[in-house]
């Protein structure tokens, strides 16, 4: 590993900040929690909405070769026969008849014996392990009130298959033809036995996936294009390039249907090391072939010259939760102001949950009233907060900790000449400007391309 | 019924338009579909994103007494014991031993005998009905690979309970105190035996819910406030007031824990008549009492004077799918242009999937190039489409049908003097303006309060 993280960030600090300020925290805590399940609080929802908003913006708004889909979580069960998930989306599990624990057979070396935590399963004197058995990772349920075989259904383990099911309809009504993409954001569910690392791997997670359909002979070129384009998206939104890499899968890592897959990986702190943010796979025509066969429908595209083919597919598949986590980690910083340590999230302004805080310097002399008037005026335009409680330095720190890029302070002079100061989270500069220019100035700053101050360090 | 729908809208026309243009259509169609499940296509996703965006904007961005939550779909199973769903969220079902059909005992008069479709179940000569049995509407699944009682879990039937579970945490980290609200948008699941009416009632649906926590003696006043505020939201976004009503529940309709509930109802076309868009309930302290008891935690709020109480709760609970459907129906119109019938969605510009289309009058003389340059410049700012295929009239109709408020046309004069015409979907006026002023002009129009032209009719 050539790169080391020089920041003061650790996963513990991120988990603690996330809980303290209500970004994300364990779910169902009043009932003792539910393993590896998290709820997102106020700032977490705003952050995730911004991440998803930027993904849609990059794919839908700024281009004209991608269209959107929102398919149901519970699709027809034959979907998962065709996709191969019903037969093959399994983990090999081993039981210990003594300690009653269950382990992944392929990850025994990371597991701990239920009776001798210093040993691996199978190495304790009383261990009695079964042979590995395959367990499907899809959550099963029943549709309709009768629990018979005909009513079995599954929660989707990925959003991708909903896209393939609708490929033919999109050829009809979307007015697009290859090369074009269908993109979707939504929840998926995997009944993993070893979810871990905070929100990096959870049973319930949110995906941002696109299937980009291309003529077969253009697949390799488009795969390269999407690897670079998706990598650039993370950089543009503030992840430092030396914490990001594009790692091509080794031949033995590749799914049987994929001719090439590259992961955008992020350098997580501590023992997590490099971990996947997004996989960009060249899936060939595997999925369309499978669904054509199982549905007995012709899913071929007929191009204007009359040539027929099953398009090949490039799939950039990212995780909303993983992206949000990486943005939080990469933004985390500590510095010193007036002898005190400051925690600050140097988030890209487009991702910051709150864009501006409006603070009266003191809680009297008409300052709160003027500050409230200003914040009311800004609310039409952006997420803004008003805060009057505590010393001004403490209020700045509160905003720094959630990554608010600008703080507007109303002081005694504001009442006299209708000006305020705008404090910058990163440079700590304070600029005095007329209140009337504030909406324009903030809009201008939001529209300006952003560069992490950590890149200058 | 005093009000009649004078529009030419019918549910059939909406379903047909929704499918033809890819707003929303039956899911899993290549496998024969899955009962009452729908997928949203490109324009449907954009419309739903705009509906949710406007809800968040009204609750989070424009006020400072509401915070956001995104809680997991699979919560701790004890949640549903405490909430009463496990015991009481049931439908009474009756089987016919002859035709093997299953019916809701409380809706037999709407059901049809499996052998004699002209009769109700129980009225056919061979009908042999069982006694009613209670079936729970929650989808059941298992967490972890072992299917035993300890691993049973449920897909949430409402987003509300996730909010109550986190009430205590929000008191700690949200820096809010009653009166304040916690809002959430997300999927819920109900295993209904008779879902119906397109996307009005489906097994999987998206909710926009808020729990607004208030001092007990202010509950009645806040209930009135939220009834009016939520009603006004639909009106502001373009639903005509004579198609909307606030209907207080009769005493025998009220849930046992609710002292008052009013529904915002929409006048759907045809036999659907008035149907619920959103319910605004005064739930008292029922939920917090239940969760305090089941979790043995004290969920009381201590106010600054030291008084302790369980807040009462006002719950505005709306459906994203129902709202999207109502906006589509209310916007649907047909008029006549040059002797031809035009279908047009008179959507509020904030809800319109596409804000502007840029069209070269002819496909030569540099017009396509200039039009592409213009659309590229607008894409940073808003959802824009470029279309060069077919006669200009046909392209206008295409945009009218999906509700695009403005069409920019590039013609021969545009190349000479750098001006374009802006066509208004509703007034059909064409205004010529310099290309350089286009972004500002469109931003101004988007920010202008909108009034449905149907209100003038």
mmCIF file with all atom_site columns, N, CA, C and O in Angstrom, chain B residues 269-301:
data_model
loop_
_atom_site.group_PDB
_atom_site.id
_atom_site.type_symbol
_atom_site.label_atom_id
_atom_site.label_alt_id
_atom_site.label_comp_id
_atom_site.label_asym_id
_atom_site.label_entity_id
_atom_site.label_seq_id
_atom_site.pdbx_PDB_ins_code
_atom_site.Cartn_x
_atom_site.Cartn_y
_atom_site.Cartn_z
_atom_site.occupancy
_atom_site.B_iso_or_equiv
_atom_site.pdbx_formal_charge
_atom_site.auth_seq_id
_atom_site.auth_comp_id
_atom_site.auth_asym_id
_atom_site.auth_atom_id
_atom_site.pdbx_PDB_model_num
ATOM 1   N N  . UNK B 1 269 ? -61.927 10.365 -10.939 1.00 0.00 ? 269 UNK B N  1
ATOM 2   C CA . UNK B 1 269 ? -62.964 10.260 -11.964 1.00 0.00 ? 269 UNK B CA 1
ATOM 3   C C  . UNK B 1 269 ? -63.736 8.946  -11.863 1.00 0.00 ? 269 UNK B C  1
ATOM 4   O O  . UNK B 1 269 ? -63.243 7.962  -11.308 1.00 0.00 ? 269 UNK B O  1
ATOM 5   N N  . UNK B 1 270 ? -64.927 8.950  -12.417 1.00 0.00 ? 270 UNK B N  1
ATOM 6   C CA . UNK B 1 270 ? -65.721 7.730  -12.538 1.00 0.00 ? 270 UNK B CA 1
ATOM 7   C C  . UNK B 1 270 ? -66.150 7.178  -11.203 1.00 0.00 ? 270 UNK B C  1
ATOM 8   O O  . UNK B 1 270 ? -66.408 7.919  -10.257 1.00 0.00 ? 270 UNK B O  1
ATOM 9   N N  . UNK B 1 271 ? -66.168 5.853  -11.131 1.00 0.00 ? 271 UNK B N  1
ATOM 10  C CA . UNK B 1 271 ? -66.755 5.199  -9.974  1.00 0.00 ? 271 UNK B CA 1
ATOM 11  C C  . UNK B 1 271 ? -65.884 5.304  -8.727  1.00 0.00 ? 271 UNK B C  1
ATOM 12  O O  . UNK B 1 271 ? -66.336 5.004  -7.628  1.00 0.00 ? 271 UNK B O  1
ATOM 13  N N  . UNK B 1 272 ? -64.626 5.728  -8.890  1.00 0.00 ? 272 UNK B N  1
ATOM 14  C CA . UNK B 1 272 ? -63.775 5.847  -7.700  1.00 0.00 ? 272 UNK B CA 1
ATOM 15  C C  . UNK B 1 272 ? -64.290 6.916  -6.748  1.00 0.00 ? 272 UNK B C  1
ATOM 16  O O  . UNK B 1 272 ? -64.147 6.833  -5.554  1.00 0.00 ? 272 UNK B O  1
ATOM 17  N N  . UNK B 1 273 ? -64.850 8.007  -7.335  1.00 0.00 ? 273 UNK B N  1
ATOM 18  C CA . UNK B 1 273 ? -65.416 9.072  -6.530  1.00 0.00 ? 273 UNK B CA 1
ATOM 19  C C  . UNK B 1 273 ? -64.363 9.655  -5.580  1.00 0.00 ? 273 UNK B C  1
ATOM 20  O O  . UNK B 1 273 ? -63.180 9.665  -5.898  1.00 0.00 ? 273 UNK B O  1
ATOM 21  N N  . UNK B 1 274 ? -64.801 10.133 -4.398  1.00 0.00 ? 274 UNK B N  1
ATOM 22  C CA . UNK B 1 274 ? -63.849 10.710 -3.434  1.00 0.00 ? 274 UNK B CA 1
ATOM 23  C C  . UNK B 1 274 ? -62.990 9.612  -2.810  1.00 0.00 ? 274 UNK B C  1
ATOM 24  O O  . UNK B 1 274 ? -63.505 8.606  -2.340  1.00 0.00 ? 274 UNK B O  1
ATOM 25  N N  . UNK B 1 275 ? -61.680 9.828  -2.799  1.00 0.00 ? 275 UNK B N  1
ATOM 26  C CA . UNK B 1 275 ? -60.781 8.843  -2.193  1.00 0.00 ? 275 UNK B CA 1
ATOM 27  C C  . UNK B 1 275 ? -59.669 9.545  -1.424  1.00 0.00 ? 275 UNK B C  1
ATOM 28  O O  . UNK B 1 275 ? -59.279 10.680 -1.745  1.00 0.00 ? 275 UNK B O  1
ATOM 29  N N  . UNK B 1 276 ? -59.124 8.863  -0.431  1.00 0.00 ? 276 UNK B N  1
ATOM 30  C CA . UNK B 1 276 ? -58.131 9.476  0.456   1.00 0.00 ? 276 UNK B CA 1
ATOM 31  C C  . UNK B 1 276 ? -56.806 9.753  -0.249  1.00 0.00 ? 276 UNK B C  1
ATOM 32  O O  . UNK B 1 276 ? -56.241 8.889  -0.903  1.00 0.00 ? 276 UNK B O  1
ATOM 33  N N  . UNK B 1 277 ? -56.317 10.985 -0.068  1.00 0.00 ? 277 UNK B N  1
ATOM 34  C CA . UNK B 1 277 ? -54.955 11.316 -0.491  1.00 0.00 ? 277 UNK B CA 1
ATOM 35  C C  . UNK B 1 277 ? -54.019 11.251 0.700   1.00 0.00 ? 277 UNK B C  1
ATOM 36  O O  . UNK B 1 277 ? -52.880 10.826 0.592   1.00 0.00 ? 277 UNK B O  1
ATOM 37  N N  . UNK B 1 278 ? -54.515 11.733 1.826   1.00 0.00 ? 278 UNK B N  1
ATOM 38  C CA . UNK B 1 278 ? -53.683 11.865 3.020   1.00 0.00 ? 278 UNK B CA 1
ATOM 39  C C  . UNK B 1 278 ? -54.593 11.916 4.233   1.00 0.00 ? 278 UNK B C  1
ATOM 40  O O  . UNK B 1 278 ? -55.646 12.553 4.190   1.00 0.00 ? 278 UNK B O  1
ATOM 41  N N  . UNK B 1 279 ? -54.215 11.220 5.299   1.00 0.00 ? 279 UNK B N  1
ATOM 42  C CA . UNK B 1 279 ? -54.984 11.277 6.534   1.00 0.00 ? 279 UNK B CA 1
ATOM 43  C C  . UNK B 1 279 ? -54.218 12.088 7.560   1.00 0.00 ? 279 UNK B C  1
ATOM 44  O O  . UNK B 1 279 ? -53.005 11.925 7.698   1.00 0.00 ? 279 UNK B O  1
ATOM 45  N N  . UNK B 1 280 ? -54.919 12.968 8.255   1.00 0.00 ? 280 UNK B N  1
ATOM 46  C CA . UNK B 1 280 ? -54.264 13.746 9.314   1.00 0.00 ? 280 UNK B CA 1
ATOM 47  C C  . UNK B 1 280 ? -54.930 13.374 10.625  1.00 0.00 ? 280 UNK B C  1
ATOM 48  O O  . UNK B 1 280 ? -56.077 13.751 10.896  1.00 0.00 ? 280 UNK B O  1
ATOM 49  N N  . UNK B 1 281 ? -54.212 12.574 11.456  1.00 0.00 ? 281 UNK B N  1
ATOM 50  C CA . UNK B 1 281 ? -54.800 12.009 12.669  1.00 0.00 ? 281 UNK B CA 1
ATOM 51  C C  . UNK B 1 281 ? -54.231 12.664 13.921  1.00 0.00 ? 281 UNK B C  1
ATOM 52  O O  . UNK B 1 281 ? -53.039 12.981 13.982  1.00 0.00 ? 281 UNK B O  1
ATOM 53  N N  . UNK B 1 282 ? -55.079 12.846 14.888  1.00 0.00 ? 282 UNK B N  1
ATOM 54  C CA . UNK B 1 282 ? -54.633 13.197 16.236  1.00 0.00 ? 282 UNK B CA 1
ATOM 55  C C  . UNK B 1 282 ? -54.537 11.879 16.995  1.00 0.00 ? 282 UNK B C  1
ATOM 56  O O  . UNK B 1 282 ? -55.550 11.318 17.413  1.00 0.00 ? 282 UNK B O  1
ATOM 57  N N  . UNK B 1 283 ? -53.314 11.347 17.147  1.00 0.00 ? 283 UNK B N  1
ATOM 58  C CA . UNK B 1 283 ? -53.131 10.017 17.726  1.00 0.00 ? 283 UNK B CA 1
ATOM 59  C C  . UNK B 1 283 ? -52.965 10.050 19.236  1.00 0.00 ? 283 UNK B C  1
ATOM 60  O O  . UNK B 1 283 ? -52.686 9.007  19.843  1.00 0.00 ? 283 UNK B O  1
ATOM 61  N N  . UNK B 1 284 ? -53.086 11.243 19.836  1.00 0.00 ? 284 UNK B N  1
ATOM 62  C CA . UNK B 1 284 ? -52.893 11.319 21.284  1.00 0.00 ? 284 UNK B CA 1
ATOM 63  C C  . UNK B 1 284 ? -51.509 10.827 21.651  1.00 0.00 ? 284 UNK B C  1
ATOM 64  O O  . UNK B 1 284 ? -50.550 11.006 20.900  1.00 0.00 ? 284 UNK B O  1
ATOM 65  N N  . UNK B 1 285 ? -51.389 10.175 22.817  1.00 0.00 ? 285 UNK B N  1
ATOM 66  C CA . UNK B 1 285 ? -50.072 9.633  23.180  1.00 0.00 ? 285 UNK B CA 1
ATOM 67  C C  . UNK B 1 285 ? -50.072 8.100  23.113  1.00 0.00 ? 285 UNK B C  1
ATOM 68  O O  . UNK B 1 285 ? -49.260 7.442  23.758  1.00 0.00 ? 285 UNK B O  1
ATOM 69  N N  . UNK B 1 286 ? -50.985 7.555  22.306  1.00 0.00 ? 286 UNK B N  1
ATOM 70  C CA . UNK B 1 286 ? -51.122 6.106  22.213  1.00 0.00 ? 286 UNK B CA 1
ATOM 71  C C  . UNK B 1 286 ? -49.798 5.409  21.892  1.00 0.00 ? 286 UNK B C  1
ATOM 72  O O  . UNK B 1 286 ? -49.365 4.497  22.604  1.00 0.00 ? 286 UNK B O  1
ATOM 73  N N  . UNK B 1 287 ? -49.123 5.851  20.837  1.00 0.00 ? 287 UNK B N  1
ATOM 74  C CA . UNK B 1 287 ? -47.931 5.120  20.384  1.00 0.00 ? 287 UNK B CA 1
ATOM 75  C C  . UNK B 1 287 ? -46.785 5.225  21.386  1.00 0.00 ? 287 UNK B C  1
ATOM 76  O O  . UNK B 1 287 ? -46.122 4.227  21.686  1.00 0.00 ? 287 UNK B O  1
ATOM 77  N N  . UNK B 1 288 ? -46.535 6.435  21.886  1.00 0.00 ? 288 UNK B N  1
ATOM 78  C CA . UNK B 1 288 ? -45.437 6.580  22.854  1.00 0.00 ? 288 UNK B CA 1
ATOM 79  C C  . UNK B 1 288 ? -45.746 5.783  24.124  1.00 0.00 ? 288 UNK B C  1
ATOM 80  O O  . UNK B 1 288 ? -44.849 5.196  24.727  1.00 0.00 ? 288 UNK B O  1
ATOM 81  N N  . UNK B 1 289 ? -46.996 5.759  24.543  1.00 0.00 ? 289 UNK B N  1
ATOM 82  C CA . UNK B 1 289 ? -47.386 4.959  25.709  1.00 0.00 ? 289 UNK B CA 1
ATOM 83  C C  . UNK B 1 289 ? -47.093 3.482  25.470  1.00 0.00 ? 289 UNK B C  1
ATOM 84  O O  . UNK B 1 289 ? -46.498 2.804  26.322  1.00 0.00 ? 289 UNK B O  1
ATOM 85  N N  . UNK B 1 290 ? -47.470 2.997  24.306  1.00 0.00 ? 290 UNK B N  1
ATOM 86  C CA . UNK B 1 290 ? -47.251 1.574  23.986  1.00 0.00 ? 290 UNK B CA 1
ATOM 87  C C  . UNK B 1 290 ? -45.757 1.231  23.978  1.00 0.00 ? 290 UNK B C  1
ATOM 88  O O  . UNK B 1 290 ? -45.337 0.220  24.531  1.00 0.00 ? 290 UNK B O  1
ATOM 89  N N  . UNK B 1 291 ? -44.962 2.069  23.304  1.00 0.00 ? 291 UNK B N  1
ATOM 90  C CA . UNK B 1 291 ? -43.531 1.763  23.211  1.00 0.00 ? 291 UNK B CA 1
ATOM 91  C C  . UNK B 1 291 ? -42.832 1.943  24.559  1.00 0.00 ? 291 UNK B C  1
ATOM 92  O O  . UNK B 1 291 ? -41.888 1.222  24.869  1.00 0.00 ? 291 UNK B O  1
ATOM 93  N N  . UNK B 1 292 ? -43.284 2.892  25.372  1.00 0.00 ? 292 UNK B N  1
ATOM 94  C CA . UNK B 1 292 ? -42.704 3.055  26.711  1.00 0.00 ? 292 UNK B CA 1
ATOM 95  C C  . UNK B 1 292 ? -42.950 1.782  27.524  1.00 0.00 ? 292 UNK B C  1
ATOM 96  O O  . UNK B 1 292 ? -42.054 1.263  28.195  1.00 0.00 ? 292 UNK B O  1
ATOM 97  N N  . UNK B 1 293 ? -44.172 1.272  27.400  1.00 0.00 ? 293 UNK B N  1
ATOM 98  C CA . UNK B 1 293 ? -44.545 0.072  28.156  1.00 0.00 ? 293 UNK B CA 1
ATOM 99  C C  . UNK B 1 293 ? -43.761 -1.151 27.666  1.00 0.00 ? 293 UNK B C  1
ATOM 100 O O  . UNK B 1 293 ? -43.176 -1.888 28.468  1.00 0.00 ? 293 UNK B O  1
ATOM 101 N N  . UNK B 1 294 ? -43.733 -1.372 26.383  1.00 0.00 ? 294 UNK B N  1
ATOM 102 C CA . UNK B 1 294 ? -43.073 -2.571 25.844  1.00 0.00 ? 294 UNK B CA 1
ATOM 103 C C  . UNK B 1 294 ? -41.554 -2.516 25.968  1.00 0.00 ? 294 UNK B C  1
ATOM 104 O O  . UNK B 1 294 ? -40.911 -3.562 26.072  1.00 0.00 ? 294 UNK B O  1
ATOM 105 N N  . UNK B 1 295 ? -40.978 -1.320 25.917  1.00 0.00 ? 295 UNK B N  1
ATOM 106 C CA . UNK B 1 295 ? -39.510 -1.227 26.020  1.00 0.00 ? 295 UNK B CA 1
ATOM 107 C C  . UNK B 1 295 ? -39.061 -0.955 27.445  1.00 0.00 ? 295 UNK B C  1
ATOM 108 O O  . UNK B 1 295 ? -37.871 -0.966 27.736  1.00 0.00 ? 295 UNK B O  1
ATOM 109 N N  . UNK B 1 296 ? -40.039 -0.692 28.340  1.00 0.00 ? 296 UNK B N  1
ATOM 110 C CA . UNK B 1 296 ? -39.743 -0.293 29.723  1.00 0.00 ? 296 UNK B CA 1
ATOM 111 C C  . UNK B 1 296 ? -38.790 0.894  29.789  1.00 0.00 ? 296 UNK B C  1
ATOM 112 O O  . UNK B 1 296 ? -37.887 0.946  30.619  1.00 0.00 ? 296 UNK B O  1
ATOM 113 N N  . UNK B 1 297 ? -38.963 1.794  28.852  1.00 0.00 ? 297 UNK B N  1
ATOM 114 C CA . UNK B 1 297 ? -38.169 3.021  28.890  1.00 0.00 ? 297 UNK B CA 1
ATOM 115 C C  . UNK B 1 297 ? -39.104 4.201  29.125  1.00 0.00 ? 297 UNK B C  1
ATOM 116 O O  . UNK B 1 297 ? -40.267 4.177  28.740  1.00 0.00 ? 297 UNK B O  1
ATOM 117 N N  . UNK B 1 298 ? -38.553 5.215  29.747  1.00 0.00 ? 298 UNK B N  1
ATOM 118 C CA . UNK B 1 298 ? -39.323 6.419  29.988  1.00 0.00 ? 298 UNK B CA 1
ATOM 119 C C  . UNK B 1 298 ? -39.208 7.323  28.760  1.00 0.00 ? 298 UNK B C  1
ATOM 120 O O  . UNK B 1 298 ? -38.118 7.797  28.443  1.00 0.00 ? 298 UNK B O  1
ATOM 121 N N  . UNK B 1 299 ? -40.306 7.513  28.062  1.00 0.00 ? 299 UNK B N  1
ATOM 122 C CA . UNK B 1 299 ? -40.262 8.327  26.839  1.00 0.00 ? 299 UNK B CA 1
ATOM 123 C C  . UNK B 1 299 ? -40.832 9.730  27.073  1.00 0.00 ? 299 UNK B C  1
ATOM 124 O O  . UNK B 1 299 ? -41.143 10.461 26.129  1.00 0.00 ? 299 UNK B O  1
ATOM 125 N N  . UNK B 1 300 ? -40.949 10.102 28.360  1.00 0.00 ? 300 UNK B N  1
ATOM 126 C CA . UNK B 1 300 ? -41.501 11.423 28.655  1.00 0.00 ? 300 UNK B CA 1
ATOM 127 C C  . UNK B 1 300 ? -40.537 12.538 28.257  1.00 0.00 ? 300 UNK B C  1
ATOM 128 O O  . UNK B 1 300 ? -39.322 12.377 28.295  1.00 0.00 ? 300 UNK B O  1
ATOM 129 N N  . UNK B 1 301 ? -41.124 13.637 27.918  1.00 0.00 ? 301 UNK B N  1
ATOM 130 C CA . UNK B 1 301 ? -40.347 14.850 27.669  1.00 0.00 ? 301 UNK B CA 1
ATOM 131 C C  . UNK B 1 301 ? -40.397 15.712 28.927  1.00 0.00 ? 301 UNK B C  1
ATOM 132 O O  . UNK B 1 301 ? -41.446 15.842 29.556  1.00 0.00 ? 301 UNK B O  1
#
